[in-house]
Amino acid sequence: MKKSREKFYDILIKTQLTTPLYLRTIWLFTYSDMKTIMFPQSIFGAITAYAACMFEQPHVSHGIVGWLLVRYPLALFWTWSNLLPFNIFNQLSEEAIEEDRINKHWRPLPSGMVSREKAASIMRKHYIFAIIVSSCIGGLRQTLSLIILGTWYNAGGGADRSFIVRNLINAAGILSFATGAMEVALGTRLLLTGPSTQWMSILASIIFTTVQTQDLYDMEGDSIRNRKTMPLVIGDTWTRWYTALMISIFSLVCPAYWSMRWYGFVLPFLLGVLISTRTLRWRTPEADKRTFQLWNAWLVSVYFLPVVRYLDLGC
């Protein structure tokens, strides 16, 4: 399977496809985060906007067809437009390029598809583009937040010096993607209400206490870059037990917060048990990568809870 993926990546790099080089380049910059940021957070935005009345937000009705065909694609586009410059920034340093030569040689910089200077130019242009997009369709506050967080994370040592700061930036960044996509899907500015503040605080707590799942499979690379991730600071075993415990707790707390019936507990709980079990029992990098993918699926199952409650109650 691993050889097949590497062959696929090599084909993407070497084969002259009908898509222009520029489009292939920006696609490869964001490819790794499609399943972790782009789709989960745009899905959050769309489904939470659909249940906006649960958060005392003004519900702008576009009709189900318009919502699916217009609002969600806009949320997806907004998420990608903000993800691209962050990804380039994250892959731009010499240390990142050297690390990618080992693990992700198909990316534009280690593969030689673009130079660092060209990548930096693309990054700056797309940060401007993201601001323009957000000014037109919504999510400007979140875009500005992502620029600040991305600079702190990639250039200010936020990713390297403390796992507490690293997790904090990750939580704030993921929520910025999620709420920005929600604002775009809703079609109006988000209001700071009690229910929305409480739910976003719970989600921030989930991400802050469990996002180190992504650090378990890359301890070797993080060690080379002297990053102070949780498993490297407090140890692999302690990190796994802590992560499994927090996932198990939130798998019950979140459905209980929404006063769900029994079926509202099923998916988050089963996924939580699966992830906790895998975290403790299967400890190879490949197994940890799959566990992190399941963590993203678990997070989406939590995102759906307000919608399930909305369908139960209406507004």
PDB file of C-alpha atoms in Angstrom:
ATOM      1  CA  MET A   1       0.000   0.000   0.000  1.00  0.00           C
ATOM      2  CA  LYS A   2       2.784   2.413   0.927  1.00  0.00           C
ATOM      3  CA  LYS A   3       4.643   1.706  -2.350  1.00  0.00           C
ATOM      4  CA  SER A   4       1.424   2.280  -4.286  1.00  0.00           C
ATOM      5  CA  ARG A   5       0.939   5.677  -2.656  1.00  0.00           C
ATOM      6  CA  GLU A   6       4.541   6.678  -3.364  1.00  0.00           C
ATOM      7  CA  LYS A   7       4.119   5.616  -6.997  1.00  0.00           C
ATOM      8  CA  PHE A   8       0.948   7.699  -7.230  1.00  0.00           C
ATOM      9  CA  TYR A   9       2.735  10.758  -5.810  1.00  0.00           C
ATOM     10  CA  ASP A  10       5.630  10.272  -8.254  1.00  0.00           C
ATOM     11  CA  ILE A  11       3.166  10.167 -11.135  1.00  0.00           C
ATOM     12  CA  LEU A  12       1.555  13.403  -9.922  1.00  0.00           C
ATOM     13  CA  ILE A  13       4.952  15.080  -9.928  1.00  0.00           C
ATOM     14  CA  LYS A  14       6.484  13.713 -13.119  1.00  0.00           C
ATOM     15  CA  THR A  15       3.600  13.214 -15.497  1.00  0.00           C
ATOM     16  CA  GLN A  16       2.593  16.154 -17.660  1.00  0.00           C
ATOM     17  CA  LEU A  17      -1.107  16.339 -16.956  1.00  0.00           C
ATOM     18  CA  THR A  18      -3.637  18.515 -18.733  1.00  0.00           C
ATOM     19  CA  THR A  19      -3.926  20.675 -15.602  1.00  0.00           C
ATOM     20  CA  PRO A  20      -1.470  23.608 -15.686  1.00  0.00           C
ATOM     21  CA  LEU A  21       1.629  23.338 -13.542  1.00  0.00           C
ATOM     22  CA  TYR A  22       0.458  26.126 -11.241  1.00  0.00           C
ATOM     23  CA  LEU A  23      -2.775  24.324 -10.370  1.00  0.00           C
ATOM     24  CA  ARG A  24      -0.933  21.059  -9.755  1.00  0.00           C
ATOM     25  CA  THR A  25       1.528  22.885  -7.520  1.00  0.00           C
ATOM     26  CA  ILE A  26      -1.070  24.503  -5.271  1.00  0.00           C
ATOM     27  CA  TRP A  27      -3.011  21.222  -5.163  1.00  0.00           C
ATOM     28  CA  LEU A  28       0.047  19.370  -3.850  1.00  0.00           C
ATOM     29  CA  PHE A  29       0.707  22.038  -1.223  1.00  0.00           C
ATOM     30  CA  THR A  30      -2.719  21.364   0.324  1.00  0.00           C
ATOM     31  CA  TYR A  31      -3.140  17.661  -0.444  1.00  0.00           C
ATOM     32  CA  SER A  32      -2.098  16.363   2.999  1.00  0.00           C
ATOM     33  CA  ASP A  33      -4.664  18.520   4.822  1.00  0.00           C
ATOM     34  CA  MET A  34      -7.676  17.756   2.643  1.00  0.00           C
ATOM     35  CA  LYS A  35      -8.912  15.089   5.086  1.00  0.00           C
ATOM     36  CA  THR A  36      -7.816  16.896   8.247  1.00  0.00           C
ATOM     37  CA  ILE A  37      -8.752  20.538   7.641  1.00  0.00           C
ATOM     38  CA  MET A  38     -10.485  21.263   4.360  1.00  0.00           C
ATOM     39  CA  PHE A  39     -13.350  18.771   4.408  1.00  0.00           C
ATOM     40  CA  PRO A  40     -13.940  18.381   8.193  1.00  0.00           C
ATOM     41  CA  GLN A  41     -14.020  22.133   8.861  1.00  0.00           C
ATOM     42  CA  SER A  42     -16.087  23.038   5.798  1.00  0.00           C
ATOM     43  CA  ILE A  43     -18.532  20.279   6.785  1.00  0.00           C
ATOM     44  CA  PHE A  44     -18.703  21.794  10.274  1.00  0.00           C
ATOM     45  CA  GLY A  45     -19.461  25.190   8.766  1.00  0.00           C
ATOM     46  CA  ALA A  46     -22.213  23.896   6.530  1.00  0.00           C
ATOM     47  CA  ILE A  47     -24.020  21.626   8.974  1.00  0.00           C
ATOM     48  CA  THR A  48     -23.764  24.067  11.890  1.00  0.00           C
ATOM     49  CA  ALA A  49     -25.123  26.868   9.706  1.00  0.00           C
ATOM     50  CA  TYR A  50     -28.018  24.583   8.790  1.00  0.00           C
ATOM     51  CA  ALA A  51     -28.863  24.352  12.515  1.00  0.00           C
ATOM     52  CA  ALA A  52     -28.118  28.025  13.196  1.00  0.00           C
ATOM     53  CA  CYS A  53     -31.158  28.524  15.414  1.00  0.00           C
ATOM     54  CA  MET A  54     -29.601  26.163  17.981  1.00  0.00           C
ATOM     55  CA  PHE A  55     -26.967  28.857  18.515  1.00  0.00           C
ATOM     56  CA  GLU A  56     -29.351  31.842  18.394  1.00  0.00           C
ATOM     57  CA  GLN A  57     -27.869  32.876  15.065  1.00  0.00           C
ATOM     58  CA  PRO A  58     -29.923  34.639  12.367  1.00  0.00           C
ATOM     59  CA  HIS A  59     -30.970  31.930   9.948  1.00  0.00           C
ATOM     60  CA  VAL A  60     -30.867  33.062   6.342  1.00  0.00           C
ATOM     61  CA  SER A  61     -32.933  30.630   4.320  1.00  0.00           C
ATOM     62  CA  HIS A  62     -31.485  29.680   0.964  1.00  0.00           C
ATOM     63  CA  GLY A  63     -33.605  26.570   0.561  1.00  0.00           C
ATOM     64  CA  ILE A  64     -32.066  23.119   0.817  1.00  0.00           C
ATOM     65  CA  VAL A  65     -31.030  23.082  -2.857  1.00  0.00           C
ATOM     66  CA  GLY A  66     -29.426  26.515  -2.690  1.00  0.00           C
ATOM     67  CA  TRP A  67     -27.767  25.596   0.587  1.00  0.00           C
ATOM     68  CA  LEU A  68     -26.222  22.438  -0.891  1.00  0.00           C
ATOM     69  CA  LEU A  69     -25.322  23.855  -4.294  1.00  0.00           C
ATOM     70  CA  VAL A  70     -24.226  27.370  -3.305  1.00  0.00           C
ATOM     71  CA  ARG A  71     -23.489  27.828   0.386  1.00  0.00           C
ATOM     72  CA  TYR A  72     -21.473  24.641   0.973  1.00  0.00           C
ATOM     73  CA  PRO A  73     -19.257  25.094  -2.118  1.00  0.00           C
ATOM     74  CA  LEU A  74     -18.599  28.660  -0.959  1.00  0.00           C
ATOM     75  CA  ALA A  75     -17.634  27.384   2.511  1.00  0.00           C
ATOM     76  CA  LEU A  76     -15.367  24.791   0.902  1.00  0.00           C
ATOM     77  CA  PHE A  77     -13.754  27.429  -1.300  1.00  0.00           C
ATOM     78  CA  TRP A  78     -13.226  29.772   1.652  1.00  0.00           C
ATOM     79  CA  THR A  79     -11.576  26.980   3.654  1.00  0.00           C
ATOM     80  CA  TRP A  80      -9.229  26.090   0.809  1.00  0.00           C
ATOM     81  CA  SER A  81      -8.331  29.720   0.082  1.00  0.00           C
ATOM     82  CA  ASN A  82      -7.167  30.104   3.693  1.00  0.00           C
ATOM     83  CA  LEU A  83      -5.553  26.677   3.924  1.00  0.00           C
ATOM     84  CA  LEU A  84      -3.248  27.124   0.921  1.00  0.00           C
ATOM     85  CA  PRO A  85      -1.083  30.029   2.174  1.00  0.00           C
ATOM     86  CA  PHE A  86      -0.838  28.437   5.623  1.00  0.00           C
ATOM     87  CA  ASN A  87       0.333  25.151   4.086  1.00  0.00           C
ATOM     88  CA  ILE A  88       2.954  26.901   1.977  1.00  0.00           C
ATOM     89  CA  PHE A  89       4.186  28.806   5.054  1.00  0.00           C
ATOM     90  CA  ASN A  90       4.347  25.528   6.986  1.00  0.00           C
ATOM     91  CA  GLN A  91       6.417  23.830   4.254  1.00  0.00           C
ATOM     92  CA  LEU A  92       8.710  26.759   3.437  1.00  0.00           C
ATOM     93  CA  SER A  93      11.602  26.479   5.894  1.00  0.00           C
ATOM     94  CA  GLU A  94      14.781  24.559   5.111  1.00  0.00           C
ATOM     95  CA  GLU A  95      14.041  22.215   8.030  1.00  0.00           C
ATOM     96  CA  ALA A  96      10.561  21.477   6.695  1.00  0.00           C
ATOM     97  CA  ILE A  97      11.917  20.788   3.209  1.00  0.00           C
ATOM     98  CA  GLU A  98      14.553  18.398   4.554  1.00  0.00           C
ATOM     99  CA  GLU A  99      11.949  16.572   6.615  1.00  0.00           C
ATOM    100  CA  ASP A 100       9.640  16.320   3.598  1.00  0.00           C
ATOM    101  CA  ARG A 101      12.439  14.848   1.490  1.00  0.00           C
ATOM    102  CA  ILE A 102      12.136  11.778   3.721  1.00  0.00           C
ATOM    103  CA  ASN A 103       8.404  11.505   4.367  1.00  0.00           C
ATOM    104  CA  LYS A 104       6.677  13.537   1.631  1.00  0.00           C
ATOM    105  CA  HIS A 105       9.092  13.868  -1.255  1.00  0.00           C
ATOM    106  CA  TRP A 106       6.199  14.508  -3.654  1.00  0.00           C
ATOM    107  CA  ARG A 107       5.497  17.972  -2.215  1.00  0.00           C
ATOM    108  CA  PRO A 108       6.392  20.914  -4.479  1.00  0.00           C
ATOM    109  CA  LEU A 109       9.461  22.120  -2.560  1.00  0.00           C
ATOM    110  CA  PRO A 110      11.376  18.855  -1.900  1.00  0.00           C
ATOM    111  CA  SER A 111      10.486  17.578  -5.381  1.00  0.00           C
ATOM    112  CA  GLY A 112      11.958  20.698  -6.993  1.00  0.00           C
ATOM    113  CA  MET A 113       8.683  21.661  -8.630  1.00  0.00           C
ATOM    114  CA  VAL A 114       9.087  25.225  -7.312  1.00  0.00           C
ATOM    115  CA  SER A 115      11.852  27.172  -5.583  1.00  0.00           C
ATOM    116  CA  ARG A 116      11.533  28.616  -2.066  1.00  0.00           C
ATOM    117  CA  GLU A 117      11.423  32.119  -3.547  1.00  0.00           C
ATOM    118  CA  LYS A 118       8.592  31.182  -5.904  1.00  0.00           C
ATOM    119  CA  ALA A 119       6.701  29.413  -3.110  1.00  0.00           C
ATOM    120  CA  ALA A 120       7.040  32.484  -0.870  1.00  0.00           C
ATOM    121  CA  SER A 121       5.681  34.654  -3.684  1.00  0.00           C
ATOM    122  CA  ILE A 122       2.703  32.317  -4.164  1.00  0.00           C
ATOM    123  CA  MET A 123       2.093  32.379  -0.402  1.00  0.00           C
ATOM    124  CA  ARG A 124       1.984  36.177  -0.224  1.00  0.00           C
ATOM    125  CA  LYS A 125      -0.358  36.416  -3.211  1.00  0.00           C
ATOM    126  CA  HIS A 126      -2.717  33.853  -1.760  1.00  0.00           C
ATOM    127  CA  TYR A 127      -2.811  35.552   1.635  1.00  0.00           C
ATOM    128  CA  ILE A 128      -3.989  38.670  -0.210  1.00  0.00           C
ATOM    129  CA  PHE A 129      -6.413  36.536  -2.209  1.00  0.00           C
ATOM    130  CA  ALA A 130      -7.820  35.000   1.010  1.00  0.00           C
ATOM    131  CA  ILE A 131      -8.441  38.471   2.445  1.00  0.00           C
ATOM    132  CA  ILE A 132     -10.230  39.543  -0.739  1.00  0.00           C
ATOM    133  CA  VAL A 133     -12.358  36.374  -0.766  1.00  0.00           C
ATOM    134  CA  SER A 134     -13.287  36.837   2.893  1.00  0.00           C
ATOM    135  CA  SER A 135     -14.163  40.489   2.321  1.00  0.00           C
ATOM    136  CA  CYS A 136     -16.613  39.380  -0.384  1.00  0.00           C
ATOM    137  CA  ILE A 137     -18.262  36.262   1.068  1.00  0.00           C
ATOM    138  CA  GLY A 138     -17.590  36.427   4.824  1.00  0.00           C
ATOM    139  CA  GLY A 139     -15.127  35.064   7.352  1.00  0.00           C
ATOM    140  CA  LEU A 140     -12.773  38.061   7.321  1.00  0.00           C
ATOM    141  CA  ARG A 141     -12.209  37.999  11.090  1.00  0.00           C
ATOM    142  CA  GLN A 142     -11.261  34.342  10.908  1.00  0.00           C
ATOM    143  CA  THR A 143      -8.926  34.945   7.956  1.00  0.00           C
ATOM    144  CA  LEU A 144      -7.051  37.638   9.865  1.00  0.00           C
ATOM    145  CA  SER A 145      -6.901  35.332  12.884  1.00  0.00           C
ATOM    146  CA  LEU A 146      -5.458  32.530  10.732  1.00  0.00           C
ATOM    147  CA  ILE A 147      -2.786  34.859   9.355  1.00  0.00           C
ATOM    148  CA  ILE A 148      -1.716  35.796  12.890  1.00  0.00           C
ATOM    149  CA  LEU A 149      -1.844  32.205  14.138  1.00  0.00           C
ATOM    150  CA  GLY A 150      -0.009  30.916  11.062  1.00  0.00           C
ATOM    151  CA  THR A 151       2.769  33.457  11.527  1.00  0.00           C
ATOM    152  CA  TRP A 152       3.087  32.542  15.203  1.00  0.00           C
ATOM    153  CA  TYR A 153       3.057  28.815  14.412  1.00  0.00           C
ATOM    154  CA  ASN A 154       5.473  28.825  11.481  1.00  0.00           C
ATOM    155  CA  ALA A 155       7.755  31.801  12.101  1.00  0.00           C
ATOM    156  CA  GLY A 156       7.370  32.590  15.791  1.00  0.00           C
ATOM    157  CA  GLY A 157       8.263  29.202  17.237  1.00  0.00           C
ATOM    158  CA  GLY A 158       4.681  28.348  18.159  1.00  0.00           C
ATOM    159  CA  ALA A 159       4.978  24.862  16.697  1.00  0.00           C
ATOM    160  CA  ASP A 160       8.310  24.059  18.316  1.00  0.00           C
ATOM    161  CA  ARG A 161       8.926  25.477  21.780  1.00  0.00           C
ATOM    162  CA  SER A 162       6.009  24.191  23.887  1.00  0.00           C
ATOM    163  CA  PHE A 163       3.396  21.518  23.313  1.00  0.00           C
ATOM    164  CA  ILE A 164       0.917  23.621  25.301  1.00  0.00           C
ATOM    165  CA  VAL A 165       1.352  26.580  22.942  1.00  0.00           C
ATOM    166  CA  ARG A 166       1.363  24.223  19.954  1.00  0.00           C
ATOM    167  CA  ASN A 167      -1.956  22.658  20.984  1.00  0.00           C
ATOM    168  CA  LEU A 168      -3.409  26.070  21.799  1.00  0.00           C
ATOM    169  CA  ILE A 169      -2.573  27.406  18.334  1.00  0.00           C
ATOM    170  CA  ASN A 170      -3.953  24.245  16.732  1.00  0.00           C
ATOM    171  CA  ALA A 171      -7.215  24.598  18.656  1.00  0.00           C
ATOM    172  CA  ALA A 172      -7.569  28.284  17.775  1.00  0.00           C
ATOM    173  CA  GLY A 173      -6.646  27.633  14.145  1.00  0.00           C
ATOM    174  CA  ILE A 174      -9.041  24.745  13.622  1.00  0.00           C
ATOM    175  CA  LEU A 175     -11.870  26.717  15.223  1.00  0.00           C
ATOM    176  CA  SER A 176     -11.034  29.699  13.011  1.00  0.00           C
ATOM    177  CA  PHE A 177     -11.381  27.473   9.950  1.00  0.00           C
ATOM    178  CA  ALA A 178     -14.620  25.991  11.309  1.00  0.00           C
ATOM    179  CA  THR A 179     -16.333  29.247  12.313  1.00  0.00           C
ATOM    180  CA  GLY A 180     -15.180  31.016   9.165  1.00  0.00           C
ATOM    181  CA  ALA A 181     -16.719  28.270   7.038  1.00  0.00           C
ATOM    182  CA  MET A 182     -19.885  28.519   9.145  1.00  0.00           C
ATOM    183  CA  GLU A 183     -20.135  32.266   8.577  1.00  0.00           C
ATOM    184  CA  VAL A 184     -19.758  31.788   4.823  1.00  0.00           C
ATOM    185  CA  ALA A 185     -22.309  28.952   4.762  1.00  0.00           C
ATOM    186  CA  LEU A 186     -24.717  30.996   6.868  1.00  0.00           C
ATOM    187  CA  GLY A 187     -24.364  33.996   4.595  1.00  0.00           C
ATOM    188  CA  THR A 188     -24.271  36.502   7.443  1.00  0.00           C
ATOM    189  CA  ARG A 189     -21.953  37.607  10.248  1.00  0.00           C
ATOM    190  CA  LEU A 190     -21.791  35.274  13.262  1.00  0.00           C
ATOM    191  CA  LEU A 191     -23.111  36.671  16.511  1.00  0.00           C
ATOM    192  CA  LEU A 192     -21.434  36.102  19.873  1.00  0.00           C
ATOM    193  CA  THR A 193     -24.247  34.315  21.726  1.00  0.00           C
ATOM    194  CA  GLY A 194     -24.290  32.186  24.860  1.00  0.00           C
ATOM    195  CA  PRO A 195     -24.996  28.849  23.117  1.00  0.00           C
ATOM    196  CA  SER A 196     -22.416  29.438  20.389  1.00  0.00           C
ATOM    197  CA  THR A 197     -19.753  30.518  22.915  1.00  0.00           C
ATOM    198  CA  GLN A 198     -20.400  27.459  25.097  1.00  0.00           C
ATOM    199  CA  TRP A 199     -20.257  25.009  22.179  1.00  0.00           C
ATOM    200  CA  MET A 200     -17.149  26.578  20.673  1.00  0.00           C
ATOM    201  CA  SER A 201     -15.480  26.446  24.094  1.00  0.00           C
ATOM    202  CA  ILE A 202     -16.241  22.736  24.333  1.00  0.00           C
ATOM    203  CA  LEU A 203     -14.854  22.147  20.837  1.00  0.00           C
ATOM    204  CA  ALA A 204     -11.743  24.175  21.677  1.00  0.00           C
ATOM    205  CA  SER A 205     -11.250  22.011  24.767  1.00  0.00           C
ATOM    206  CA  ILE A 206     -11.603  18.837  22.695  1.00  0.00           C
ATOM    207  CA  ILE A 207      -9.014  19.940  20.163  1.00  0.00           C
ATOM    208  CA  PHE A 208      -6.611  21.345  22.767  1.00  0.00           C
ATOM    209  CA  THR A 209      -6.605  18.108  24.790  1.00  0.00           C
ATOM    210  CA  THR A 210      -6.574  15.561  21.934  1.00  0.00           C
ATOM    211  CA  VAL A 211      -4.935  17.120  18.843  1.00  0.00           C
ATOM    212  CA  GLN A 212      -1.571  15.622  19.858  1.00  0.00           C
ATOM    213  CA  THR A 213      -2.874  12.499  18.132  1.00  0.00           C
ATOM    214  CA  GLN A 214      -1.223  13.990  15.036  1.00  0.00           C
ATOM    215  CA  ASP A 215       2.167  14.092  16.792  1.00  0.00           C
ATOM    216  CA  LEU A 216       2.334  10.393  17.655  1.00  0.00           C
ATOM    217  CA  TYR A 217       3.225   9.206  14.167  1.00  0.00           C
ATOM    218  CA  ASP A 218       5.868  11.854  13.490  1.00  0.00           C
ATOM    219  CA  MET A 219       8.009  11.717  16.620  1.00  0.00           C
ATOM    220  CA  GLU A 220      11.147  10.952  14.609  1.00  0.00           C
ATOM    221  CA  GLY A 221      10.768  14.000  12.374  1.00  0.00           C
ATOM    222  CA  ASP A 222       9.775  16.241  15.298  1.00  0.00           C
ATOM    223  CA  SER A 223      12.780  15.024  17.266  1.00  0.00           C
ATOM    224  CA  ILE A 224      15.129  15.940  14.410  1.00  0.00           C
ATOM    225  CA  ARG A 225      13.627  19.456  14.351  1.00  0.00           C
ATOM    226  CA  ASN A 226      13.817  19.640  18.170  1.00  0.00           C
ATOM    227  CA  ARG A 227      10.099  20.246  18.494  1.00  0.00           C
ATOM    228  CA  LYS A 228       8.677  20.041  22.008  1.00  0.00           C
ATOM    229  CA  THR A 229       5.573  18.006  21.170  1.00  0.00           C
ATOM    230  CA  MET A 230       3.664  16.248  23.933  1.00  0.00           C
ATOM    231  CA  PRO A 231       4.960  12.699  23.268  1.00  0.00           C
ATOM    232  CA  LEU A 232       8.549  13.976  23.145  1.00  0.00           C
ATOM    233  CA  VAL A 233       8.178  15.986  26.374  1.00  0.00           C
ATOM    234  CA  ILE A 234       6.101  13.761  28.674  1.00  0.00           C
ATOM    235  CA  GLY A 235       6.684  10.464  26.871  1.00  0.00           C
ATOM    236  CA  ASP A 236       4.864   8.307  24.361  1.00  0.00           C
ATOM    237  CA  THR A 237       3.011   6.119  26.873  1.00  0.00           C
ATOM    238  CA  TRP A 238       1.737   8.961  29.074  1.00  0.00           C
ATOM    239  CA  THR A 239       0.579  10.869  25.982  1.00  0.00           C
ATOM    240  CA  ARG A 240      -1.346   7.869  24.710  1.00  0.00           C
ATOM    241  CA  TRP A 241      -3.127   7.235  28.016  1.00  0.00           C
ATOM    242  CA  TYR A 242      -3.983  10.914  28.451  1.00  0.00           C
ATOM    243  CA  THR A 243      -5.289  11.181  24.874  1.00  0.00           C
ATOM    244  CA  ALA A 244      -7.368   8.000  25.182  1.00  0.00           C
ATOM    245  CA  LEU A 245      -8.854   9.249  28.458  1.00  0.00           C
ATOM    246  CA  MET A 246      -9.824  12.669  27.065  1.00  0.00           C
ATOM    247  CA  ILE A 247     -11.361  11.199  23.910  1.00  0.00           C
ATOM    248  CA  SER A 248     -13.390   8.764  26.009  1.00  0.00           C
ATOM    249  CA  ILE A 249     -14.637  11.559  28.287  1.00  0.00           C
ATOM    250  CA  PHE A 250     -15.668  13.880  25.451  1.00  0.00           C
ATOM    251  CA  SER A 251     -17.366  11.007  23.601  1.00  0.00           C
ATOM    252  CA  LEU A 252     -19.907  11.017  26.428  1.00  0.00           C
ATOM    253  CA  VAL A 253     -19.835  14.678  27.487  1.00  0.00           C
ATOM    254  CA  CYS A 254     -20.709  16.093  24.052  1.00  0.00           C
ATOM    255  CA  PRO A 255     -23.865  14.046  23.412  1.00  0.00           C
ATOM    256  CA  ALA A 256     -24.901  14.671  27.027  1.00  0.00           C
ATOM    257  CA  TYR A 257     -24.454  18.427  26.531  1.00  0.00           C
ATOM    258  CA  TRP A 258     -27.031  18.318  23.739  1.00  0.00           C
ATOM    259  CA  SER A 259     -29.356  16.049  25.778  1.00  0.00           C
ATOM    260  CA  MET A 260     -29.232  13.458  23.042  1.00  0.00           C
ATOM    261  CA  ARG A 261     -31.309  10.314  22.998  1.00  0.00           C
ATOM    262  CA  TRP A 262     -29.446   7.006  22.982  1.00  0.00           C
ATOM    263  CA  TYR A 263     -28.795   7.052  19.230  1.00  0.00           C
ATOM    264  CA  GLY A 264     -26.996  10.378  19.529  1.00  0.00           C
ATOM    265  CA  PHE A 265     -24.353   8.696  21.706  1.00  0.00           C
ATOM    266  CA  VAL A 266     -23.705   5.746  19.400  1.00  0.00           C
ATOM    267  CA  LEU A 267     -21.388   7.105  16.704  1.00  0.00           C
ATOM    268  CA  PRO A 268     -19.228   9.438  18.844  1.00  0.00           C
ATOM    269  CA  PHE A 269     -18.921   6.755  21.539  1.00  0.00           C
ATOM    270  CA  LEU A 270     -18.035   3.908  19.164  1.00  0.00           C
ATOM    271  CA  LEU A 271     -15.503   6.021  17.286  1.00  0.00           C
ATOM    272  CA  GLY A 272     -14.093   7.255  20.597  1.00  0.00           C
ATOM    273  CA  VAL A 273     -13.629   3.691  21.851  1.00  0.00           C
ATOM    274  CA  LEU A 274     -12.022   2.663  18.563  1.00  0.00           C
ATOM    275  CA  ILE A 275      -9.586   5.582  18.597  1.00  0.00           C
ATOM    276  CA  SER A 276      -8.712   5.084  22.277  1.00  0.00           C
ATOM    277  CA  THR A 277      -8.105   1.384  21.709  1.00  0.00           C
ATOM    278  CA  ARG A 278      -5.938   1.964  18.654  1.00  0.00           C
ATOM    279  CA  THR A 279      -3.981   4.721  20.443  1.00  0.00           C
ATOM    280  CA  LEU A 280      -3.074   2.355  23.263  1.00  0.00           C
ATOM    281  CA  ARG A 281      -2.566  -0.892  21.344  1.00  0.00           C
ATOM    282  CA  TRP A 282      -1.210  -0.075  17.878  1.00  0.00           C
ATOM    283  CA  ARG A 283       1.883   2.114  18.064  1.00  0.00           C
ATOM    284  CA  THR A 284       3.547   2.048  14.650  1.00  0.00           C
ATOM    285  CA  PRO A 285       3.728   5.259  12.575  1.00  0.00           C
ATOM    286  CA  GLU A 286       1.401   3.783   9.957  1.00  0.00           C
ATOM    287  CA  ALA A 287      -1.140   2.747  12.601  1.00  0.00           C
ATOM    288  CA  ASP A 288      -0.926   6.176  14.247  1.00  0.00           C
ATOM    289  CA  LYS A 289      -1.561   7.889  10.902  1.00  0.00           C
ATOM    290  CA  ARG A 290      -4.741   5.862  10.479  1.00  0.00           C
ATOM    291  CA  THR A 291      -5.725   6.654  14.075  1.00  0.00           C
ATOM    292  CA  PHE A 292      -5.341  10.368  13.356  1.00  0.00           C
ATOM    293  CA  GLN A 293      -7.605  10.016  10.331  1.00  0.00           C
ATOM    294  CA  LEU A 294     -10.183   8.352  12.573  1.00  0.00           C
ATOM    295  CA  TRP A 295      -9.755  11.207  15.056  1.00  0.00           C
ATOM    296  CA  ASN A 296     -10.877  13.594  12.322  1.00  0.00           C
ATOM    297  CA  ALA A 297     -13.902  11.383  11.606  1.00  0.00           C
ATOM    298  CA  TRP A 298     -14.718  11.359  15.332  1.00  0.00           C
ATOM    299  CA  LEU A 299     -14.515  15.158  15.396  1.00  0.00           C
ATOM    300  CA  VAL A 300     -16.977  15.348  12.482  1.00  0.00           C
ATOM    301  CA  SER A 301     -19.353  13.024  14.366  1.00  0.00           C
ATOM    302  CA  VAL A 302     -19.234  15.507  17.262  1.00  0.00           C
ATOM    303  CA  TYR A 303     -19.862  18.367  14.819  1.00  0.00           C
ATOM    304  CA  PHE A 304     -23.103  16.684  13.746  1.00  0.00           C
ATOM    305  CA  LEU A 305     -24.609  16.597  17.246  1.00  0.00           C
ATOM    306  CA  PRO A 306     -26.318  20.048  17.067  1.00  0.00           C
ATOM    307  CA  VAL A 307     -27.895  19.076  13.751  1.00  0.00           C
ATOM    308  CA  VAL A 308     -29.232  15.809  15.163  1.00  0.00           C
ATOM    309  CA  ARG A 309     -30.701  17.768  18.072  1.00  0.00           C
ATOM    310  CA  TYR A 310     -32.129  20.328  15.658  1.00  0.00           C
ATOM    311  CA  LEU A 311     -33.847  17.597  13.647  1.00  0.00           C
ATOM    312  CA  ASP A 312     -35.296  16.221  16.891  1.00  0.00           C
ATOM    313  CA  LEU A 313     -36.637  19.556  18.092  1.00  0.00           C
ATOM    314  CA  GLY A 314     -36.827  22.020  15.207  1.00  0.00           C
ATOM    315  CA  CYS A 315     -36.583  25.726  16.079  1.00  0.00           C
TER     316      CYS A 315
END
